[in-house]
Amino acid sequence: MAGVTTTTQIAGPVNRVFQQTLLRNAKSRCPYFTGSTPADIMQNRGAFTAYWRRIENLTPVTTALSEISGAIAFPTRTADQPSVTDYSATLAKYGNYIFLNEEVDLINFSGQMDKLVEIIGINAGQSLNRLQRDVMEDNATAIFAGTATTSTGVRAVVNANAVRTVRNVLDRNSAMQFTAMTTGSTNVGTVPIRDAFWAICHVDVEIDVRNITGFQDVSTYADQTDVAKGEFGTVGGLRFISSPEGTIDAGSAGTATGTSVVGTDFRSTSNTNDLYHTVVMGMDAVGSVGLNFEHIKENYLAGDPMPGVQLISKERGSAGAGDPLNEVASLGWKSWHAATILNANWIRVIRSAATLYQ
């Protein structure tokens, strides 16, 4: 039975002085639920599948109606028929837990349990964020940075051309922007920004985005509009959020060149460029679903309270005959999740390299 069951894993504070609170843990930004269209499935309904329905726009009318004459037959005109598209996703259950025996519990101070609860919450947040991320990165149509036509040929970072290309594709497909244009403010150093789609990238890619001509730092417009966690700026009609949770496919891009000069060459593994994925999307492009709750539409920090994530604590002795001497406790989380692409025309993923800066 794996778990925290020996005092060598969490040593007792003998002859040691602890702060009243334990050291802070890193809480990654988890933005991949941003802009998702939520749905929920109720218990006792006999199915684990959620459905979204999209009714397509009618074809624009450019021909004038002719005059009705002669013997009138009803209906006098031919009706148009809207196209209806259904999308679905099937729920799956996820969770994790730890065991804690009484020796470990008794020799440590009471603040330990609070810290373990925090760790469980961080694990739940990162897990659900990565599940949502993988659906978006793996199923969106790719745009390759530079002149590449495949991932294995990528030898360029996210640049102005990649931003223009993805914005143009979404505009041509009539994708809807998440954020409206702002007109600026009277504060010194502020600027207006155009309506925008969300773009979510790895922190390594953030540095390359900042180098694009026309980039505006978030500090120039933060007082004009709501700003997302991890949002660092805008360029070309995309507002960018960065997170260390973005996927890096080590050594999956083009062959590396140069001698790994900081600020000049690309991050690489075994002389092959690492591949990064920047998701760009419009409204209602992605759906997420949970059991008896709607998944959140915003980004969050791993460890923040999330709807639908159950934290489950079992006290020593709660297992009955399974724990006859009241020695073992457990702490875990459980949640349901599913995600799907609702409109493939309104989402793209830019596959790129990233400049080496360390």
GROMACS .gro file of C-alpha atoms in nm:
model
  358
    1MET     CA    1   0.000   0.000   0.000
    2ALA     CA    2   0.167   0.320  -0.119
    3GLY     CA    3   0.134   0.639   0.083
    4VAL     CA    4   0.283   0.841   0.365
    5THR     CA    5   0.330   0.553   0.608
    6THR     CA    6   0.679   0.596   0.753
    7THR     CA    7   0.842   0.868   0.957
    8THR     CA    8   1.129   0.874   0.705
    9GLN     CA    9   0.889   1.023   0.447
   10ILE     CA   10   0.760   1.298   0.678
   11ALA     CA   11   1.008   1.315   0.964
   12GLY     CA   12   0.899   1.416   1.310
   13PRO     CA   13   1.007   1.764   1.428
   14VAL     CA   14   1.244   1.633   1.695
   15ASN     CA   15   1.507   1.892   1.796
   16ARG     CA   16   1.387   2.118   1.516
   17VAL     CA   17   1.200   2.447   1.505
   18PHE     CA   18   0.928   2.495   1.243
   19GLN     CA   19   0.760   2.816   1.138
   20GLN     CA   20   0.397   2.839   1.237
   21THR     CA   21   0.308   2.790   0.871
   22LEU     CA   22   0.479   2.550   0.634
   23LEU     CA   23   0.663   2.682   0.329
   24ARG     CA   24   0.450   2.785   0.033
   25ASN     CA   25   0.407   2.557  -0.263
   26ALA     CA   26   0.420   2.674  -0.625
   27LYS     CA   27   0.074   2.716  -0.774
   28SER     CA   28   0.084   2.710  -1.152
   29ARG     CA   29  -0.153   2.923  -1.357
   30CYS     CA   30  -0.413   2.693  -1.510
   31PRO     CA   31  -0.576   2.883  -1.798
   32TYR     CA   32  -0.705   2.613  -2.028
   33PHE     CA   33  -1.067   2.640  -1.915
   34THR     CA   34  -1.066   3.005  -2.026
   35GLY     CA   35  -1.355   3.066  -2.262
   36SER     CA   36  -1.483   2.708  -2.261
   37THR     CA   37  -1.858   2.661  -2.301
   38PRO     CA   38  -1.966   2.470  -1.989
   39ALA     CA   39  -2.225   2.197  -1.959
   40ASP     CA   40  -2.320   1.957  -1.684
   41ILE     CA   41  -2.470   1.610  -1.651
   42MET     CA   42  -2.709   1.530  -1.370
   43GLN     CA   43  -2.692   1.212  -1.167
   44ASN     CA   44  -2.956   0.944  -1.214
   45ARG     CA   45  -3.026   1.044  -1.575
   46GLY     CA   46  -2.902   0.715  -1.723
   47ALA     CA   47  -2.614   0.851  -1.933
   48PHE     CA   48  -2.266   0.996  -1.904
   49THR     CA   49  -2.276   1.195  -2.227
   50ALA     CA   50  -2.320   1.570  -2.258
   51TYR     CA   51  -2.450   1.737  -2.573
   52TRP     CA   52  -2.411   2.085  -2.719
   53ARG     CA   53  -2.624   2.201  -3.013
   54ARG     CA   54  -2.531   2.460  -3.272
   55ILE     CA   55  -2.787   2.594  -3.520
   56GLU     CA   56  -2.605   2.728  -3.824
   57ASN     CA   57  -2.676   3.066  -3.978
   58LEU     CA   58  -2.904   3.074  -4.281
   59THR     CA   59  -2.760   3.154  -4.622
   60PRO     CA   60  -2.784   3.529  -4.690
   61VAL     CA   61  -3.065   3.622  -4.930
   62THR     CA   62  -2.946   3.821  -5.234
   63THR     CA   63  -3.236   3.752  -5.473
   64ALA     CA   64  -3.547   3.970  -5.467
   65LEU     CA   65  -3.884   3.807  -5.405
   66SER     CA   66  -4.093   3.779  -5.719
   67GLU     CA   67  -4.449   3.905  -5.730
   68ILE     CA   68  -4.720   3.656  -5.638
   69SER     CA   69  -4.958   3.625  -5.929
   70GLY     CA   70  -5.211   3.388  -6.079
   71ALA     CA   71  -5.371   3.113  -5.878
   72ILE     CA   72  -5.234   3.128  -5.524
   73ALA     CA   73  -5.098   2.807  -5.373
   74PHE     CA   74  -5.004   2.781  -5.010
   75PRO     CA   75  -4.746   2.814  -4.881
   76THR     CA   76  -4.672   3.096  -5.122
   77ARG     CA   77  -4.294   3.084  -5.061
   78THR     CA   78  -4.039   2.807  -5.009
   79ALA     CA   79  -3.907   2.799  -4.653
   80ASP     CA   80  -3.539   2.773  -4.567
   81GLN     CA   81  -3.421   2.491  -4.341
   82PRO     CA   82  -3.154   2.561  -4.077
   83SER     CA   83  -2.868   2.317  -4.033
   84VAL     CA   84  -2.837   2.172  -3.683
   85THR     CA   85  -2.509   2.024  -3.554
   86ASP     CA   86  -2.481   1.830  -3.230
   87TYR     CA   87  -2.155   1.775  -3.039
   88SER     CA   88  -2.105   1.535  -2.750
   89ALA     CA   89  -1.852   1.439  -2.486
   90THR     CA   90  -1.845   1.140  -2.254
   91LEU     CA   91  -1.754   1.189  -1.888
   92ALA     CA   92  -1.464   1.013  -1.723
   93LYS     CA   93  -1.376   1.006  -1.354
   94TYR     CA   94  -1.039   1.119  -1.219
   95GLY     CA   95  -0.886   1.132  -0.874
   96ASN     CA   96  -0.585   1.080  -0.649
   97TYR     CA   97  -0.525   1.012  -0.280
   98ILE     CA   98  -0.266   0.953  -0.009
   99PHE     CA   99  -0.256   0.739   0.305
  100LEU     CA  100  -0.137   0.871   0.641
  101ASN     CA  101  -0.066   0.639   0.932
  102GLU     CA  102  -0.099   0.736   1.297
  103GLU     CA  103   0.275   0.746   1.368
  104VAL     CA  104   0.328   1.013   1.102
  105ASP     CA  105   0.016   1.199   1.210
  106LEU     CA  106   0.084   1.196   1.584
  107ILE     CA  107   0.445   1.320   1.578
  108ASN     CA  108   0.371   1.618   1.354
  109PHE     CA  109   0.195   1.941   1.444
  110SER     CA  110  -0.167   2.006   1.342
  111GLY     CA  111  -0.074   2.240   1.055
  112GLN     CA  112   0.048   1.941   0.856
  113MET     CA  113  -0.305   1.834   0.759
  114ASP     CA  114  -0.384   2.181   0.623
  115LYS     CA  115  -0.074   2.160   0.404
  116LEU     CA  116  -0.168   1.814   0.278
  117VAL     CA  117  -0.515   1.943   0.186
  118GLU     CA  118  -0.349   2.222  -0.010
  119ILE     CA  119  -0.126   1.972  -0.193
  120ILE     CA  120  -0.428   1.761  -0.285
  121GLY     CA  121  -0.605   2.072  -0.418
  122ILE     CA  122  -0.303   2.170  -0.629
  123ASN     CA  123  -0.291   1.819  -0.773
  124ALA     CA  124  -0.661   1.834  -0.865
  125GLY     CA  125  -0.627   2.173  -1.032
  126GLN     CA  126  -0.325   2.080  -1.241
  127SER     CA  127  -0.477   1.747  -1.339
  128LEU     CA  128  -0.805   1.892  -1.472
  129ASN     CA  129  -0.621   2.179  -1.642
  130ARG     CA  130  -0.397   1.934  -1.830
  131LEU     CA  131  -0.692   1.720  -1.936
  132GLN     CA  132  -0.859   2.027  -2.086
  133ARG     CA  133  -0.530   2.145  -2.241
  134ASP     CA  134  -0.464   1.815  -2.415
  135VAL     CA  135  -0.802   1.816  -2.590
  136MET     CA  136  -0.736   2.165  -2.726
  137GLU     CA  137  -0.374   2.115  -2.830
  138ASP     CA  138  -0.427   1.771  -2.983
  139ASN     CA  139  -0.748   1.839  -3.178
  140ALA     CA  140  -0.715   2.195  -3.308
  141THR     CA  141  -0.592   2.251  -3.663
  142ALA     CA  142  -0.223   2.345  -3.656
  143ILE     CA  143  -0.054   2.655  -3.794
  144PHE     CA  144   0.322   2.611  -3.813
  145ALA     CA  145   0.560   2.895  -3.734
  146GLY     CA  146   0.792   3.010  -4.008
  147THR     CA  147   0.787   2.818  -4.338
  148ALA     CA  148   0.733   2.473  -4.186
  149THR     CA  149   0.448   2.251  -4.304
  150THR     CA  150   0.489   1.984  -4.033
  151SER     CA  151   0.587   1.980  -3.668
  152THR     CA  152   0.917   1.808  -3.744
  153GLY     CA  153   1.014   2.098  -3.970
  154VAL     CA  154   0.955   2.382  -3.721
  155ARG     CA  155   1.258   2.612  -3.696
  156ALA     CA  156   1.089   2.941  -3.602
  157VAL     CA  157   0.930   3.108  -3.302
  158VAL     CA  158   0.584   3.268  -3.277
  159ASN     CA  159   0.621   3.587  -3.480
  160ALA     CA  160   0.408   3.861  -3.636
  161ASN     CA  161   0.325   3.650  -3.939
  162ALA     CA  162   0.197   3.360  -3.727
  163VAL     CA  163  -0.021   3.602  -3.526
  164ARG     CA  164  -0.160   3.763  -3.845
  165THR     CA  165  -0.228   3.422  -3.998
  166VAL     CA  166  -0.423   3.282  -3.704
  167ARG     CA  167  -0.620   3.605  -3.656
  168ASN     CA  168  -0.709   3.607  -4.025
  169VAL     CA  169  -0.822   3.243  -4.018
  170LEU     CA  170  -1.053   3.301  -3.722
  171ASP     CA  171  -1.188   3.625  -3.873
  172ARG     CA  172  -1.259   3.457  -4.207
  173ASN     CA  173  -1.450   3.184  -4.022
  174SER     CA  174  -1.656   3.448  -3.837
  175ALA     CA  175  -1.528   3.348  -3.495
  176MET     CA  176  -1.646   3.578  -3.216
  177GLN     CA  177  -1.395   3.771  -3.006
  178PHE     CA  178  -1.395   3.733  -2.628
  179THR     CA  179  -1.302   4.090  -2.547
  180ALA     CA  180  -1.431   4.416  -2.691
  181MET     CA  181  -1.218   4.710  -2.803
  182THR     CA  182  -1.116   4.960  -2.538
  183THR     CA  183  -1.063   5.327  -2.616
  184GLY     CA  184  -0.783   5.403  -2.372
  185SER     CA  185  -0.783   5.622  -2.064
  186THR     CA  186  -0.650   5.956  -1.946
  187ASN     CA  187  -0.376   5.787  -1.743
  188VAL     CA  188  -0.024   5.845  -1.867
  189GLY     CA  189   0.118   5.552  -2.064
  190THR     CA  190  -0.215   5.384  -2.142
  191VAL     CA  191  -0.329   5.288  -2.492
  192PRO     CA  192  -0.648   5.157  -2.655
  193ILE     CA  193  -0.661   4.791  -2.759
  194ARG     CA  194  -0.862   4.620  -3.031
  195ASP     CA  195  -1.116   4.343  -2.987
  196ALA     CA  196  -0.934   4.016  -2.932
  197PHE     CA  197  -0.931   3.639  -2.920
  198TRP     CA  198  -0.763   3.453  -2.634
  199ALA     CA  199  -0.423   3.295  -2.693
  200ILE     CA  200  -0.268   3.061  -2.433
  201CYS     CA  201   0.105   2.988  -2.452
  202HIS     CA  202   0.393   2.847  -2.250
  203VAL     CA  203   0.604   3.093  -2.049
  204ASP     CA  204   0.898   3.020  -2.281
  205VAL     CA  205   0.691   3.143  -2.577
  206GLU     CA  206   0.589   3.457  -2.386
  207ILE     CA  207   0.935   3.608  -2.438
  208ASP     CA  208   0.910   3.563  -2.815
  209VAL     CA  209   0.562   3.718  -2.823
  210ARG     CA  210   0.694   4.021  -2.636
  211ASN     CA  211   0.950   4.070  -2.914
  212ILE     CA  212   0.681   4.107  -3.186
  213THR     CA  213   0.659   4.459  -3.324
  214GLY     CA  214   0.346   4.631  -3.190
  215PHE     CA  215   0.323   4.425  -2.872
  216GLN     CA  216   0.146   4.609  -2.587
  217ASP     CA  217   0.221   4.508  -2.230
  218VAL     CA  218  -0.081   4.438  -2.008
  219SER     CA  219   0.021   4.729  -1.785
  220THR     CA  220  -0.087   4.971  -2.061
  221TYR     CA  221  -0.450   4.859  -2.056
  222ALA     CA  222  -0.509   4.678  -1.725
  223ASP     CA  223  -0.724   4.962  -1.588
  224GLN     CA  224  -0.952   4.962  -1.894
  225THR     CA  225  -1.076   4.603  -1.886
  226ASP     CA  226  -1.079   4.286  -1.678
  227VAL     CA  227  -0.746   4.106  -1.700
  228ALA     CA  228  -0.704   3.728  -1.678
  229LYS     CA  229  -0.458   3.556  -1.445
  230GLY     CA  230  -0.132   3.524  -1.631
  231GLU     CA  231  -0.229   3.770  -1.906
  232PHE     CA  232   0.083   3.953  -2.016
  233GLY     CA  233  -0.016   4.159  -2.319
  234THR     CA  234  -0.171   4.185  -2.662
  235VAL     CA  235  -0.058   4.200  -3.024
  236GLY     CA  236  -0.234   4.158  -3.357
  237GLY     CA  237  -0.581   4.115  -3.207
  238LEU     CA  238  -0.478   3.835  -2.969
  239ARG     CA  239  -0.463   3.873  -2.591
  240PHE     CA  240  -0.201   3.637  -2.450
  241ILE     CA  241  -0.205   3.432  -2.130
  242SER     CA  242   0.110   3.240  -2.033
  243SER     CA  243   0.151   2.941  -1.807
  244PRO     CA  244   0.422   2.684  -1.730
  245GLU     CA  245   0.149   2.425  -1.789
  246GLY     CA  246   0.169   2.457  -2.168
  247THR     CA  247   0.297   2.142  -2.336
  248ILE     CA  248   0.661   2.111  -2.444
  249ASP     CA  249   0.732   1.821  -2.679
  250ALA     CA  250   1.105   1.783  -2.620
  251GLY     CA  251   1.305   1.729  -2.939
  252SER     CA  252   0.995   1.702  -3.161
  253ALA     CA  253   1.049   1.998  -3.394
  254GLY     CA  254   1.313   2.068  -3.659
  255THR     CA  255   1.683   1.999  -3.637
  256ALA     CA  256   1.858   2.253  -3.417
  257THR     CA  257   2.122   2.485  -3.557
  258GLY     CA  258   2.392   2.696  -3.395
  259THR     CA  259   2.579   2.638  -3.072
  260SER     CA  260   2.306   2.702  -2.813
  261VAL     CA  261   2.382   3.071  -2.773
  262VAL     CA  262   2.151   3.230  -2.514
  263GLY     CA  263   1.911   3.476  -2.678
  264THR     CA  264   1.996   3.351  -3.028
  265ASP     CA  265   1.928   2.980  -3.064
  266PHE     CA  266   1.617   2.772  -2.987
  267ARG     CA  267   1.554   2.551  -2.688
  268SER     CA  268   1.638   2.198  -2.799
  269THR     CA  269   1.684   1.842  -2.686
  270SER     CA  270   1.949   1.615  -2.842
  271ASN     CA  271   2.014   1.872  -3.117
  272THR     CA  272   1.645   1.886  -3.214
  273ASN     CA  273   1.422   2.187  -3.139
  274ASP     CA  274   1.159   2.153  -2.868
  275LEU     CA  275   0.802   2.200  -2.993
  276TYR     CA  276   0.559   2.442  -2.823
  277HIS     CA  277   0.182   2.473  -2.866
  278THR     CA  278  -0.003   2.808  -2.847
  279VAL     CA  279  -0.383   2.771  -2.846
  280VAL     CA  280  -0.583   3.055  -3.006
  281MET     CA  281  -0.964   3.046  -2.991
  282GLY     CA  282  -1.288   3.235  -3.026
  283MET     CA  283  -1.606   3.207  -2.822
  284ASP     CA  284  -1.786   2.870  -2.811
  285ALA     CA  285  -1.496   2.689  -2.977
  286VAL     CA  286  -1.441   2.448  -2.686
  287GLY     CA  287  -1.673   2.278  -2.440
  288SER     CA  288  -1.612   2.133  -2.094
  289VAL     CA  289  -1.842   1.926  -1.877
  290GLY     CA  290  -1.863   1.793  -1.523
  291LEU     CA  291  -2.102   1.579  -1.319
  292ASN     CA  292  -2.369   1.788  -1.143
  293PHE     CA  293  -2.174   2.110  -1.206
  294GLU     CA  294  -2.061   2.333  -1.488
  295HIS     CA  295  -1.687   2.351  -1.533
  296ILE     CA  296  -1.549   2.700  -1.482
  297LYS     CA  297  -1.514   2.941  -1.775
  298GLU     CA  298  -1.213   3.124  -1.634
  299ASN     CA  299  -0.854   3.043  -1.553
  300TYR     CA  300  -0.736   2.984  -1.200
  301LEU     CA  301  -0.434   2.899  -0.987
  302ALA     CA  302  -0.380   2.532  -0.908
  303GLY     CA  303  -0.512   2.484  -0.556
  304ASP     CA  304  -0.795   2.737  -0.584
  305PRO     CA  305  -1.134   2.595  -0.479
  306MET     CA  306  -1.303   2.451  -0.788
  307PRO     CA  307  -1.667   2.354  -0.832
  308GLY     CA  308  -1.720   1.983  -0.862
  309VAL     CA  309  -1.388   1.873  -0.714
  310GLN     CA  310  -1.457   1.663  -0.406
  311LEU     CA  311  -1.194   1.661  -0.131
  312ILE     CA  312  -1.244   1.338   0.061
  313SER     CA  313  -1.092   1.286   0.406
  314LYS     CA  314  -1.127   0.955   0.589
  315GLU     CA  315  -1.035   0.958   0.957
  316ARG     CA  316  -0.845   0.679   1.130
  317GLY     CA  317  -1.082   0.393   1.200
  318SER     CA  318  -1.335   0.493   0.935
  319ALA     CA  319  -1.255   0.178   0.735
  320GLY     CA  320  -1.415  -0.042   1.002
  321ALA     CA  321  -1.271  -0.395   0.992
  322GLY     CA  322  -1.030  -0.275   0.722
  323ASP     CA  323  -0.855  -0.065   0.986
  324PRO     CA  324  -0.920  -0.262   1.306
  325LEU     CA  325  -0.672  -0.068   1.520
  326ASN     CA  326  -0.762   0.282   1.392
  327GLU     CA  327  -0.419   0.338   1.241
  328VAL     CA  328  -0.472   0.465   0.885
  329ALA     CA  329  -0.630   0.783   0.749
  330SER     CA  330  -0.660   0.893   0.387
  331LEU     CA  331  -0.697   1.217   0.196
  332GLY     CA  332  -0.793   1.244  -0.170
  333TRP     CA  333  -0.979   1.426  -0.447
  334LYS     CA  334  -1.226   1.310  -0.710
  335SER     CA  335  -1.387   1.481  -1.006
  336TRP     CA  336  -1.554   1.414  -1.341
  337HIS     CA  337  -1.437   1.573  -1.662
  338ALA     CA  338  -1.488   1.574  -2.036
  339ALA     CA  339  -1.398   1.820  -2.310
  340THR     CA  340  -1.459   1.853  -2.682
  341ILE     CA  341  -1.403   2.091  -2.972
  342LEU     CA  342  -1.741   2.249  -3.050
  343ASN     CA  343  -1.639   2.443  -3.360
  344ALA     CA  344  -1.313   2.348  -3.528
  345ASN     CA  345  -1.328   2.663  -3.743
  346TRP     CA  346  -1.291   2.883  -3.436
  347ILE     CA  347  -0.976   2.737  -3.281
  348ARG     CA  348  -0.617   2.693  -3.397
  349VAL     CA  349  -0.289   2.588  -3.236
  350ILE     CA  350   0.040   2.751  -3.337
  351ARG     CA  351   0.325   2.503  -3.326
  352SER     CA  352   0.658   2.677  -3.280
  353ALA     CA  353   1.004   2.672  -3.130
  354ALA     CA  354   1.110   2.902  -2.843
  355THR     CA  355   1.421   3.113  -2.807
  356LEU     CA  356   1.681   2.995  -2.558
  357TYR     CA  357   1.711   3.246  -2.272
  358GLN     CA  358   1.878   3.047  -1.998
   0.00000   0.00000   0.00000
